[in-house]
Amino acid sequence: DAGVIQSPRHEVTEMGQEVTLRCKPISGHDYLFWYRQTMMRGLELLIYFNNNVPIDDSGMPEDRFSAKMPNASFSTLKIQPSEPRDSAVYFCASREGGRSYNEQFFGPGTRLTVL
Amino acid sequence: AQKITQTQPGMFVQEKEAVTLDCTYDTSDPSYGLFWYKQPSSGEMIFLIYQGSYDQQNATEGRYSLNFQKARKSANLVISASQLGDSAMYFCAMRHPSGGTSYGKLTFGQGTILTVHP
């Protein structure tokens, strides 16, 4: 069981550049979540999908952020253009549907630094 | 709106002793779930324990137990026999109630840093 896979693990980019973060959820999981973690704001949910359909994107900070899930095994979070305040650790998580007590399994995170 | 509060930014405990990490929540819905996650310095998020709002008994998982007091809206994590490897950030989270578009999403508290001294 490979768990949730995220790439890259670290990304350093300059302000104004496009950044794409990738996530492969655990096979068979119906839900996929994107979180952002910063010292100031803690762990925030950005968007989540159920069966590849975006359900709640109310946490997406602004139009510079977009997320897609073209199939059950892949999702991307894109920031364009990136800004220094986007520097954070971005986590992807997935969970099974059905049971209410199913926990979310987190990926290792992508540490993004925007200079 | 759901809200999770962890009032202890940091806690210290001696190895082999028990420690309680506080978590209070606010919701008007009778159906919800509460989770605890551990985040060591390496950064990954590790699921520890779950408590459902209708569960009759407090949840336990090995050295972890959840002191669930529904009337007080608290779900404190108790770690027994602390180990050096328990030093980490601990997050309490609440699952949004069923029936709405936000079902399944978690709202996290700000976290508590636990340091275990030898």
Tab-separated table of C-alpha atoms in Angstrom:
chain	number	residue	atom	x	y	z
A	1	ASP	CA	0.000	0.000	0.000
A	2	ALA	CA	1.770	3.106	-1.246
A	3	GLY	CA	-0.410	5.610	0.576
A	4	VAL	CA	-1.195	9.043	-0.797
A	5	ILE	CA	1.559	10.201	-3.133
A	6	GLN	CA	2.407	13.850	-3.674
A	7	SER	CA	4.910	15.464	-5.971
A	8	PRO	CA	7.083	17.364	-5.843
A	9	ARG	CA	8.054	17.167	-2.167
A	10	HIS	CA	9.733	20.559	-2.335
A	11	GLU	CA	9.226	23.384	-4.778
A	12	VAL	CA	11.038	26.687	-4.882
A	13	THR	CA	9.869	29.189	-7.438
A	14	GLU	CA	9.885	32.887	-8.108
A	15	MET	CA	6.945	35.193	-7.766
A	16	GLY	CA	4.779	35.218	-10.859
A	17	GLN	CA	5.598	31.696	-11.942
A	18	GLU	CA	3.034	28.946	-12.333
A	19	VAL	CA	3.160	26.125	-9.815
A	20	THR	CA	1.513	22.732	-10.206
A	21	LEU	CA	1.224	20.317	-7.304
A	22	ARG	CA	0.242	16.717	-7.939
A	23	CYS	CA	-1.518	14.067	-5.921
A	24	LYS	CA	-2.307	10.387	-6.352
A	25	PRO	CA	-4.880	9.215	-3.801
A	26	ILE	CA	-5.108	5.745	-2.342
A	27	SER	CA	-6.776	3.401	-4.774
A	28	GLY	CA	-10.460	2.969	-4.041
A	29	HIS	CA	-10.853	6.166	-2.056
A	30	ASP	CA	-13.803	8.266	-3.129
A	31	TYR	CA	-12.816	11.560	-1.528
A	32	LEU	CA	-9.789	13.746	-2.151
A	33	PHE	CA	-8.883	16.841	-0.157
A	34	TRP	CA	-6.341	19.622	-0.636
A	35	TYR	CA	-5.110	21.441	2.480
A	36	ARG	CA	-2.670	24.264	3.095
A	37	GLN	CA	-0.681	24.579	6.323
A	38	THR	CA	0.976	27.783	7.500
A	39	MET	CA	2.140	28.998	10.873
A	40	MET	CA	-0.297	31.878	10.821
A	41	ARG	CA	-3.447	30.126	9.626
A	42	GLY	CA	-2.865	26.537	10.639
A	43	LEU	CA	-4.347	23.752	8.533
A	44	GLU	CA	-6.948	24.976	6.065
A	45	LEU	CA	-9.073	22.994	3.656
A	46	LEU	CA	-8.842	24.446	0.177
A	47	ILE	CA	-11.079	22.147	-1.842
A	48	TYR	CA	-12.358	18.610	-1.862
A	49	PHE	CA	-13.652	16.183	-4.445
A	50	ASN	CA	-16.059	13.281	-4.261
A	51	ASN	CA	-15.886	10.794	-7.117
A	52	ASN	CA	-13.751	13.280	-9.081
A	53	VAL	CA	-16.331	16.073	-8.759
A	54	PRO	CA	-15.451	19.239	-6.799
A	55	ILE	CA	-17.855	19.476	-3.885
A	56	ASP	CA	-16.661	22.410	-1.829
A	57	ASP	CA	-14.103	24.951	-3.021
A	58	SER	CA	-14.994	27.645	-0.521
A	59	GLY	CA	-11.505	27.490	0.942
A	60	MET	CA	-9.721	28.330	-2.290
A	61	PRO	CA	-8.169	31.716	-1.509
A	62	GLU	CA	-8.614	33.398	-4.852
A	63	ASP	CA	-8.799	32.933	-8.577
A	64	ARG	CA	-5.089	32.291	-8.795
A	65	PHE	CA	-5.777	28.848	-7.330
A	66	SER	CA	-7.408	26.063	-9.298
A	67	ALA	CA	-7.756	22.331	-8.758
A	68	LYS	CA	-8.703	19.493	-11.033
A	69	MET	CA	-9.322	15.797	-10.724
A	70	PRO	CA	-9.454	14.346	-14.243
A	71	ASN	CA	-9.719	10.775	-12.976
A	72	ALA	CA	-9.918	8.770	-9.770
A	73	SER	CA	-6.163	8.404	-9.457
A	74	PHE	CA	-4.875	11.901	-10.075
A	75	SER	CA	-5.445	15.471	-8.956
A	76	THR	CA	-3.606	18.748	-9.429
A	77	LEU	CA	-3.545	22.034	-7.570
A	78	LYS	CA	-2.318	24.934	-9.652
A	79	ILE	CA	-1.295	28.403	-8.575
A	80	GLN	CA	-0.915	30.979	-11.307
A	81	PRO	CA	0.682	33.409	-10.806
A	82	SER	CA	2.329	32.464	-7.528
A	83	GLU	CA	3.017	35.014	-4.779
A	84	PRO	CA	5.283	34.889	-1.710
A	85	ARG	CA	2.246	34.598	0.570
A	86	ASP	CA	1.447	31.270	-1.081
A	87	SER	CA	4.500	29.771	0.630
A	88	ALA	CA	3.197	26.900	2.741
A	89	VAL	CA	3.016	23.136	3.001
A	90	TYR	CA	0.266	21.744	0.800
A	91	PHE	CA	-1.230	18.411	1.775
A	92	CYS	CA	-3.380	16.084	-0.227
A	93	ALA	CA	-5.544	13.571	1.633
A	94	SER	CA	-7.979	10.863	0.630
A	95	ARG	CA	-10.591	8.717	2.341
A	96	GLU	CA	-13.056	6.005	1.572
A	97	GLY	CA	-16.680	6.827	1.158
A	98	GLY	CA	-19.473	5.136	3.034
A	99	ARG	CA	-18.604	4.924	6.696
A	100	SER	CA	-18.779	8.181	8.613
A	101	TYR	CA	-15.790	7.341	10.760
A	102	ASN	CA	-13.394	6.747	7.889
A	103	GLU	CA	-10.277	8.727	8.539
A	104	GLN	CA	-8.469	10.839	5.996
A	105	PHE	CA	-5.070	9.573	4.944
A	106	PHE	CA	-2.610	12.354	4.286
A	107	GLY	CA	0.215	12.499	1.821
A	108	PRO	CA	3.681	13.672	2.868
A	109	GLY	CA	2.985	17.214	1.690
A	110	THR	CA	4.649	19.589	-0.745
A	111	ARG	CA	6.658	22.402	0.792
A	112	LEU	CA	6.258	25.409	-1.501
A	113	THR	CA	8.513	28.432	-1.268
A	114	VAL	CA	7.752	31.424	-3.466
A	115	LEU	CA	10.586	33.948	-3.564
B	1	ALA	CA	-20.589	26.973	11.669
B	2	GLN	CA	-18.281	24.333	13.068
B	3	LYS	CA	-15.420	25.486	15.248
B	4	ILE	CA	-12.604	23.615	16.968
B	5	THR	CA	-10.541	25.131	19.767
B	6	GLN	CA	-7.291	23.853	21.217
B	7	THR	CA	-6.313	26.209	24.000
B	8	GLN	CA	-2.904	24.742	24.819
B	9	PRO	CA	-0.228	25.958	22.398
B	10	GLY	CA	2.329	23.748	24.136
B	11	MET	CA	2.426	20.991	26.720
B	12	PHE	CA	5.266	19.253	28.526
B	13	VAL	CA	5.191	15.791	30.080
B	14	GLN	CA	7.693	13.481	31.672
B	15	GLU	CA	8.379	10.204	29.950
B	16	LYS	CA	6.072	7.389	31.161
B	17	GLU	CA	3.517	9.794	32.570
B	18	ALA	CA	0.055	10.462	31.170
B	19	VAL	CA	-0.918	13.730	29.488
B	20	THR	CA	-4.233	15.229	28.416
B	21	LEU	CA	-4.541	17.484	25.385
B	22	ASP	CA	-7.643	19.649	25.370
B	23	CYS	CA	-10.107	20.107	22.543
B	24	THR	CA	-13.469	21.860	22.580
B	25	TYR	CA	-15.823	22.174	19.691
B	26	ASP	CA	-18.914	24.043	18.693
B	27	THR	CA	-21.676	22.718	16.502
B	28	SER	CA	-25.440	22.824	16.507
B	29	ASP	CA	-25.790	19.531	14.663
B	30	PRO	CA	-26.338	16.336	16.660
B	31	SER	CA	-24.373	14.215	14.177
B	32	TYR	CA	-20.637	14.801	13.913
B	33	GLY	CA	-17.316	13.079	14.337
B	34	LEU	CA	-14.118	14.031	16.102
B	35	PHE	CA	-10.612	13.006	15.045
B	36	TRP	CA	-7.151	13.396	16.482
B	37	TYR	CA	-4.075	13.532	14.276
B	38	LYS	CA	-0.392	13.596	15.166
B	39	GLN	CA	2.153	15.574	13.164
B	40	PRO	CA	5.768	14.784	14.064
B	41	SER	CA	8.611	17.074	13.067
B	42	SER	CA	8.954	15.159	9.805
B	43	GLY	CA	5.651	16.716	8.763
B	44	GLU	CA	3.339	13.839	7.956
B	45	MET	CA	-0.173	13.701	9.421
B	46	ILE	CA	-0.950	10.488	11.272
B	47	PHE	CA	-4.474	9.489	12.273
B	48	LEU	CA	-4.759	8.493	15.942
B	49	ILE	CA	-8.343	8.069	17.059
B	50	TYR	CA	-11.982	8.778	16.186
B	51	GLN	CA	-15.105	9.488	18.273
B	52	GLY	CA	-18.602	9.663	16.828
B	53	SER	CA	-21.186	11.883	18.457
B	54	TYR	CA	-23.530	8.930	18.986
B	55	ASP	CA	-20.892	6.563	20.297
B	56	GLN	CA	-21.826	5.382	23.779
B	57	GLN	CA	-18.298	4.689	24.923
B	58	ASN	CA	-15.132	6.714	24.811
B	59	ALA	CA	-12.831	5.658	21.994
B	60	THR	CA	-9.539	3.946	22.783
B	61	GLU	CA	-6.617	2.946	20.557
B	62	GLY	CA	-3.674	1.493	22.406
B	63	ARG	CA	-2.142	4.233	24.558
B	64	TYR	CA	-4.571	6.797	23.167
B	65	SER	CA	-8.006	7.384	24.603
B	66	LEU	CA	-10.536	10.092	24.064
B	67	ASN	CA	-12.297	11.702	27.020
B	68	PHE	CA	-15.544	12.623	25.296
B	69	GLN	CA	-17.872	14.889	27.276
B	70	LYS	CA	-20.728	15.676	24.951
B	71	ALA	CA	-22.573	18.095	27.210
B	72	ARG	CA	-19.422	20.160	27.640
B	73	LYS	CA	-18.532	19.773	23.954
B	74	SER	CA	-15.065	18.560	24.733
B	75	ALA	CA	-13.043	15.718	23.246
B	76	ASN	CA	-9.729	15.606	25.058
B	77	LEU	CA	-6.981	13.230	23.997
B	78	VAL	CA	-5.307	11.247	26.753
B	79	ILE	CA	-1.920	9.701	26.061
B	80	SER	CA	-0.881	7.192	28.681
B	81	ALA	CA	2.705	6.172	29.429
B	82	SER	CA	4.240	8.915	27.273
B	83	GLN	CA	7.201	8.042	25.121
B	84	LEU	CA	9.882	10.269	23.616
B	85	GLY	CA	8.434	9.501	20.204
B	86	ASP	CA	5.161	11.105	21.234
B	87	SER	CA	6.771	14.542	20.933
B	88	ALA	CA	4.856	16.135	18.079
B	89	MET	CA	2.078	18.542	17.153
B	90	TYR	CA	-1.405	17.172	17.847
B	91	PHE	CA	-4.503	18.308	15.995
B	92	CYS	CA	-8.129	17.869	16.907
B	93	ALA	CA	-10.562	17.941	13.993
B	94	MET	CA	-14.301	17.779	13.507
B	95	ARG	CA	-16.091	16.183	10.610
B	96	HIS	CA	-18.965	18.183	9.277
B	97	PRO	CA	-22.395	16.608	9.749
B	98	SER	CA	-24.066	14.458	7.148
B	99	GLY	CA	-26.718	15.736	4.809
B	100	GLY	CA	-25.015	18.859	3.617
B	101	THR	CA	-22.623	19.630	0.801
B	102	SER	CA	-19.774	19.873	3.290
B	103	TYR	CA	-20.182	16.333	4.594
B	104	GLY	CA	-16.851	14.603	4.945
B	105	LYS	CA	-14.716	17.713	5.302
B	106	LEU	CA	-12.740	18.288	8.462
B	107	THR	CA	-12.175	21.499	10.359
B	108	PHE	CA	-8.933	21.451	12.342
B	109	GLY	CA	-7.938	23.167	15.548
B	110	GLN	CA	-4.738	25.171	15.811
B	111	GLY	CA	-2.842	22.282	17.352
B	112	THR	CA	-0.882	21.602	20.546
B	113	ILE	CA	2.844	20.961	20.574
B	114	LEU	CA	3.661	18.150	22.995
B	115	THR	CA	7.173	17.728	24.296
B	116	VAL	CA	8.069	14.577	26.194
B	117	HIS	CA	11.053	14.927	28.519
B	118	PRO	CA	13.246	11.938	29.413
